[in-house]
Amino acid sequence: MNTLRALQWAHTVILRTLEREMEAEGLPLAWFDVLIHLAEAPDGQLRMQDLAGSIVMSPSGLTRLIDRMEKADYVTRQRTAEDRRGAYAVITPKGKAELERIWPIHLRGIEQHFATNVDDADVPALYAALSRIIAGVEGPTGSYASD
Amino acid sequence: MNTLRALQWAHTVILRTLEREMEAEGLPLAWFDVLIHLAEAPDGQLRMQDLAGSIVMSPSGLTRLIDRMEKADYVTRQRTAEDRRGAYAVITPKGKAELERIWPIHLRGIEQHFATNVDDADVPALYAALSRIIAGVEGPTGSYASD
DNA sequence: ATAAATTGCTTGCACAAGCAAGTATCAGCA
DNA sequence: TGCTGATACTTGCTTGTGCAAGCAATTTAT
């Protein structure tokens, strides 16, 4: 219980801080998340639902997020003949460039607000514990990639 | 970085699940958070800003949250002569009753979605690591109570 | 072959949250 | 006392999110 509360606190405070930093840089954290997941995916594309799962957002939320990002020319939607209901979100060159730009800034933020405060010795245990939690909540069908 | 991502995942998935459960029970998680912090405070009251700090919410967000909860008669605002700018949020009997009602349900949810998946051996390390993170982000002025 | 059920994404709607600006009160100092 | 600045909360506005419903394409069953 207290551990859960600590988890919530740690998350909220860190993420809020990072979010503000990113926003100040002109790229909301959610946008960054999308870009990085796409950049890491083969061909820089992901089905909408897979992407929604990866960044833990509702389908409708993702639809609008991609709407905005498409307007900014960071991603494109690509429909495929193979299943004409579905759509891929594809990262654009501009999206890639933006990701390159923001990446070091974001890393610095993480270093400053998170990594600094983690005892090196804690990391493996922390990571292992969190992974187990995730695996448990998700069940065998989970889409969390522990890359 | 991956550890941070794991933190984010674990938090988001668990909290989202709990939130849906609570909402189904008729008490949003945020309301529960407010109630429990008030119930734990001396005289069941807390200054608005302290409460905002405790549940990690912006002052404006808390104002409206308390507005809603006041309408539901779970809390009251009480202004004091000592400093007429400030206000206390005070838990009402109805609020306490609601907390009693929801508490076991929430605990069961935590057990099911969180505690089950945490290796008992992990807990101390996990808690310690998270606490260090929190302390680091917060600085010496932090308002996180590790009760 | 065709109707029914399912899937994949998109819209209508309502709501909660944050930022910036506003208001009232208090503290410090000439 | 009377100003100046800080504090504590509240309000106006904008935005992002989720749920429920909708639409189109696809699969399943008859």
mmCIF file of C-alpha atoms in Angstrom, chain A residues 80-140:
data_model
loop_
_atom_site.group_PDB
_atom_site.id
_atom_site.type_symbol
_atom_site.label_atom_id
_atom_site.label_comp_id
_atom_site.label_asym_id
_atom_site.label_seq_id
_atom_site.Cartn_x
_atom_site.Cartn_y
_atom_site.Cartn_z
ATOM 1 C CA THR A 80 -3.271 -0.513 -46.373
ATOM 2 C CA ALA A 81 -5.048 -2.673 -48.928
ATOM 3 C CA GLU A 82 -4.478 -5.730 -46.780
ATOM 4 C CA ASP A 83 -7.037 -4.581 -44.251
ATOM 5 C CA ARG A 84 -8.787 -1.440 -45.231
ATOM 6 C CA ARG A 85 -10.216 -0.822 -41.800
ATOM 7 C CA GLY A 86 -6.843 -0.472 -40.212
ATOM 8 C CA ALA A 87 -4.342 2.355 -40.376
ATOM 9 C CA TYR A 88 -0.680 2.680 -39.756
ATOM 10 C CA ALA A 89 0.855 5.681 -38.113
ATOM 11 C CA VAL A 90 4.123 6.389 -39.871
ATOM 12 C CA ILE A 91 6.861 8.688 -38.714
ATOM 13 C CA THR A 92 7.860 11.366 -41.211
ATOM 14 C CA PRO A 93 11.335 12.754 -41.856
ATOM 15 C CA LYS A 94 10.349 15.848 -39.949
ATOM 16 C CA GLY A 95 9.258 13.647 -37.095
ATOM 17 C CA LYS A 96 12.580 11.874 -37.116
ATOM 18 C CA ALA A 97 14.437 15.133 -37.161
ATOM 19 C CA GLU A 98 12.421 16.447 -34.248
ATOM 20 C CA LEU A 99 13.110 13.272 -32.337
ATOM 21 C CA GLU A 100 16.838 13.672 -32.924
ATOM 22 C CA ARG A 101 16.651 17.222 -31.708
ATOM 23 C CA ILE A 102 14.717 16.532 -28.559
ATOM 24 C CA TRP A 103 16.318 13.275 -27.613
ATOM 25 C CA PRO A 104 19.428 14.649 -25.873
ATOM 26 C CA ILE A 105 17.367 17.250 -24.081
ATOM 27 C CA HIS A 106 15.004 14.655 -22.793
ATOM 28 C CA LEU A 107 17.861 12.403 -21.762
ATOM 29 C CA ARG A 108 19.367 15.228 -19.799
ATOM 30 C CA GLY A 109 16.058 15.730 -18.044
ATOM 31 C CA ILE A 110 15.845 12.081 -17.147
ATOM 32 C CA GLU A 111 19.369 12.120 -15.881
ATOM 33 C CA GLN A 112 18.673 15.150 -13.777
ATOM 34 C CA HIS A 113 15.317 14.270 -12.321
ATOM 35 C CA PHE A 114 15.458 10.529 -12.180
ATOM 36 C CA ALA A 115 18.762 8.796 -12.702
ATOM 37 C CA THR A 116 20.561 11.042 -10.254
ATOM 38 C CA ASN A 117 18.270 9.930 -7.518
ATOM 39 C CA VAL A 118 18.504 6.259 -8.155
ATOM 40 C CA ASP A 119 21.179 4.429 -6.336
ATOM 41 C CA ASP A 120 23.069 2.459 -8.953
ATOM 42 C CA ALA A 121 22.756 -0.568 -6.774
ATOM 43 C CA ASP A 122 18.990 -0.188 -6.778
ATOM 44 C CA VAL A 123 18.532 -0.281 -10.491
ATOM 45 C CA PRO A 124 18.498 -4.010 -11.164
ATOM 46 C CA ALA A 125 16.158 -4.728 -8.272
ATOM 47 C CA LEU A 126 13.914 -1.823 -9.137
ATOM 48 C CA TYR A 127 13.734 -2.789 -12.746
ATOM 49 C CA ALA A 128 13.134 -6.424 -11.953
ATOM 50 C CA ALA A 129 10.394 -5.639 -9.484
ATOM 51 C CA LEU A 130 8.646 -3.274 -11.852
ATOM 52 C CA SER A 131 8.879 -5.785 -14.666
ATOM 53 C CA ARG A 132 7.268 -8.429 -12.545
ATOM 54 C CA ILE A 133 4.490 -6.064 -11.629
ATOM 55 C CA ILE A 134 3.908 -5.214 -15.243
ATOM 56 C CA ALA A 135 3.925 -8.845 -16.302
ATOM 57 C CA GLY A 136 1.421 -9.638 -13.600
ATOM 58 C CA VAL A 137 -0.990 -6.869 -14.430
ATOM 59 C CA GLU A 138 -0.731 -7.387 -18.119
ATOM 60 C CA GLY A 139 -1.072 -11.080 -18.201
ATOM 61 C CA PRO A 140 0.555 -13.137 -20.923
#
